Short mmCIF file of C-alpha atoms in Angstrom, two decimals:
data_model
loop_
_atom_site.label_atom_id
_atom_site.label_comp_id
_atom_site.label_asym_id
_atom_site.label_seq_id
_atom_site.Cartn_x
_atom_site.Cartn_y
_atom_site.Cartn_z
CA MET A 492 0.00 0.00 0.00
CA ARG A 493 1.27 3.51 -0.83
CA LYS A 494 1.37 6.18 1.87
CA TYR A 495 1.91 9.90 1.34
CA ILE A 496 3.51 12.20 3.91
CA ILE A 497 3.89 15.94 3.48
CA ALA A 498 6.09 17.53 6.13
CA SER A 499 7.20 21.13 6.53
CA HIS A 500 8.10 23.87 8.90
CA HIS A 501 4.92 25.50 10.18
CA LEU A 502 1.71 25.14 8.09
CA LEU A 503 2.94 24.61 4.52
CA ALA A 504 2.31 20.84 4.72
CA HIS A 505 -1.23 21.35 6.00
CA GLY A 506 -2.04 23.79 3.20
CA LEU A 507 -0.58 21.55 0.50
CA LYS A 508 -2.50 18.56 1.83
CA ASP A 509 -5.71 20.60 1.90
CA THR A 510 -5.16 21.69 -1.71
CA LEU A 511 -4.41 18.13 -2.85
CA ASN A 512 -7.56 16.90 -1.12
CA PHE A 513 -9.56 19.61 -2.91
CA LEU A 514 -8.10 18.81 -6.34
CA THR A 515 -8.13 15.01 -6.08
CA SER A 516 -10.65 14.08 -3.36
CA MET A 517 -7.88 11.80 -2.08
CA ASP A 518 -7.99 10.84 1.57
CA GLY A 519 -5.15 9.44 3.60
CA ILE A 520 -2.44 12.02 2.92
CA ILE A 521 -0.57 12.60 6.17
CA ASP A 522 0.63 16.10 6.96
CA ILE A 523 3.18 17.08 9.55
CA SER A 524 3.38 20.75 10.43
CA ALA A 525 6.59 20.79 12.42
CA TYR A 526 7.41 23.12 15.31
CA MET A 527 3.82 24.24 15.86
CA ASP A 528 3.78 22.86 19.40
CA ASP A 529 5.96 20.86 21.76
CA THR A 530 5.66 17.65 19.74
CA ASP A 531 9.03 15.95 19.34
CA LEU A 532 9.48 15.60 15.56
CA PRO A 533 11.82 12.57 15.59
CA THR A 534 9.42 10.68 17.87
CA GLN A 535 6.43 11.69 15.76
CA ILE A 536 8.15 10.40 12.61
CA LYS A 537 9.30 7.17 14.27
CA ASP A 538 5.79 6.48 15.59
CA LEU A 539 4.36 7.13 12.15
CA PHE A 540 6.75 4.71 10.42
CA ASP A 541 6.22 2.14 13.17
CA SER A 542 2.51 2.21 12.27
CA PHE A 543 3.27 1.27 8.63
CA ASP A 544 3.83 -2.19 7.28
CA PRO A 545 7.56 -2.51 6.44
CA GLU A 546 6.62 -3.24 2.82
CA ASP A 547 4.42 -0.15 2.44
CA GLU A 548 5.59 2.20 -0.25
CA VAL A 549 5.99 5.69 1.23
CA VAL A 550 6.29 8.98 -0.62
CA ILE A 551 7.66 11.69 1.66
CA MET A 552 7.49 15.30 0.50
CA THR A 553 9.30 18.00 2.46
CA ASP A 554 9.83 21.72 2.14
CA MET A 555 13.59 22.18 1.77
CA LEU A 556 16.84 20.30 1.40
CA GLY A 557 19.07 20.58 4.42
CA GLY A 558 16.20 21.69 6.63
CA SER A 559 15.64 19.96 9.92
CA VAL A 560 12.33 18.48 8.77
CA ASN A 561 13.87 16.86 5.70
CA GLN A 562 16.87 15.60 7.69
CA GLN A 563 14.61 13.75 10.12
CA PHE A 564 13.25 11.61 7.28
CA CYS A 565 16.62 10.63 5.77
CA PRO A 566 17.09 7.52 7.95
CA TYR A 567 13.81 6.10 6.62
CA VAL A 568 14.72 6.23 2.92
CA ASN A 569 15.13 2.98 0.98
CA ASP A 570 14.13 1.58 -2.41
CA HIS A 571 10.39 1.86 -1.64
CA ARG A 572 10.47 4.96 0.56
CA HIS A 573 11.00 8.04 -1.59
CA LEU A 574 12.03 11.42 -0.12
CA ILE A 575 11.45 14.51 -2.26
CA CYS A 576 12.30 17.97 -0.96
CA GLY A 577 11.46 21.42 -2.27
CA ILE A 578 7.98 20.16 -3.02
CA ASN A 579 5.56 22.19 -5.10
CA LEU A 580 1.95 21.61 -6.09
CA PRO A 581 2.64 20.24 -9.62
CA CYS A 582 5.10 17.70 -8.19
CA ALA A 583 2.84 16.66 -5.31
CA LEU A 584 -0.14 16.36 -7.63
CA SER A 585 1.80 14.19 -10.09
CA LEU A 586 2.99 11.95 -7.28
CA VAL A 587 -0.42 11.36 -5.70
CA LEU A 588 -2.03 10.73 -9.10
CA GLN A 589 0.36 7.90 -9.99
CA PRO A 590 -1.43 4.55 -10.41
CA GLN A 591 -1.64 2.80 -7.07
CA ASP A 592 -1.31 -0.67 -8.59
CA THR A 593 2.18 -0.02 -9.96
CA PRO A 594 5.16 0.50 -7.65
CA LEU A 595 6.98 3.80 -8.03
CA THR A 596 10.45 3.43 -9.42
CA ALA A 597 13.33 5.81 -8.83
CA GLU A 598 13.13 6.69 -12.53
CA THR A 599 9.44 7.61 -12.28
CA VAL A 600 10.01 9.78 -9.22
CA ARG A 601 13.05 11.41 -10.84
CA ASN A 602 11.03 12.19 -13.98
CA ILE A 603 8.21 13.73 -11.94
CA VAL A 604 10.70 15.90 -10.05
CA GLU A 605 12.36 17.03 -13.29
CA GLU A 606 9.02 17.87 -14.91
CA SER A 607 7.83 19.80 -11.85
CA ARG A 608 10.91 22.02 -12.04
CA SER A 609 9.56 23.42 -15.30
CA HIS A 610 6.63 24.89 -13.36
CA LEU A 611 8.93 27.19 -11.40
CA ILE A 612 9.06 30.25 -13.64
CA TYR A 613 9.95 33.91 -13.27
CA VAL A 614 6.84 35.15 -15.05
CA ASN A 615 8.17 38.66 -15.77
CA GLU A 616 10.74 37.18 -18.12
CA TYR A 617 8.44 34.41 -19.33
CA HIS A 618 5.90 36.93 -20.63
CA ALA A 619 8.65 39.00 -22.27
CA THR A 620 10.06 35.92 -24.04
CA ALA A 621 6.59 34.74 -25.10
CA SER A 622 5.77 38.21 -26.50
CA GLU A 623 9.01 38.30 -28.50
CA GLU A 624 8.29 34.85 -29.93
CA ASP A 625 4.79 35.96 -30.99
CA GLU A 626 6.21 38.73 -33.21
#
């Protein structure tokens, strides 16, 4: 079974989960909004993974590389537990919409990450380039 975890500093994870639920009507996405209270993040993560079957496929999406939230998930990564940082809505949406009956491969995840990078655009220059191309 595939599990989805979105984890971030403060409320980013909650907002992204809420948006994904709105767009997909998907239940079961787990959000962790770190440092909002006195909850010990490493213990929270350990308890969460202890509740999973060891064979569960887990997609973990975090806010930023090198951040404390992302670092806490690194020990849980293996060939069927994927950790993606710097998450954005196009990437998260592509990940949760992957067929559930087919395991995610590293290549599939890598391709989704690469494609989602193309959605990060400085629009001021994008419009200028598009206008020049129209002429």
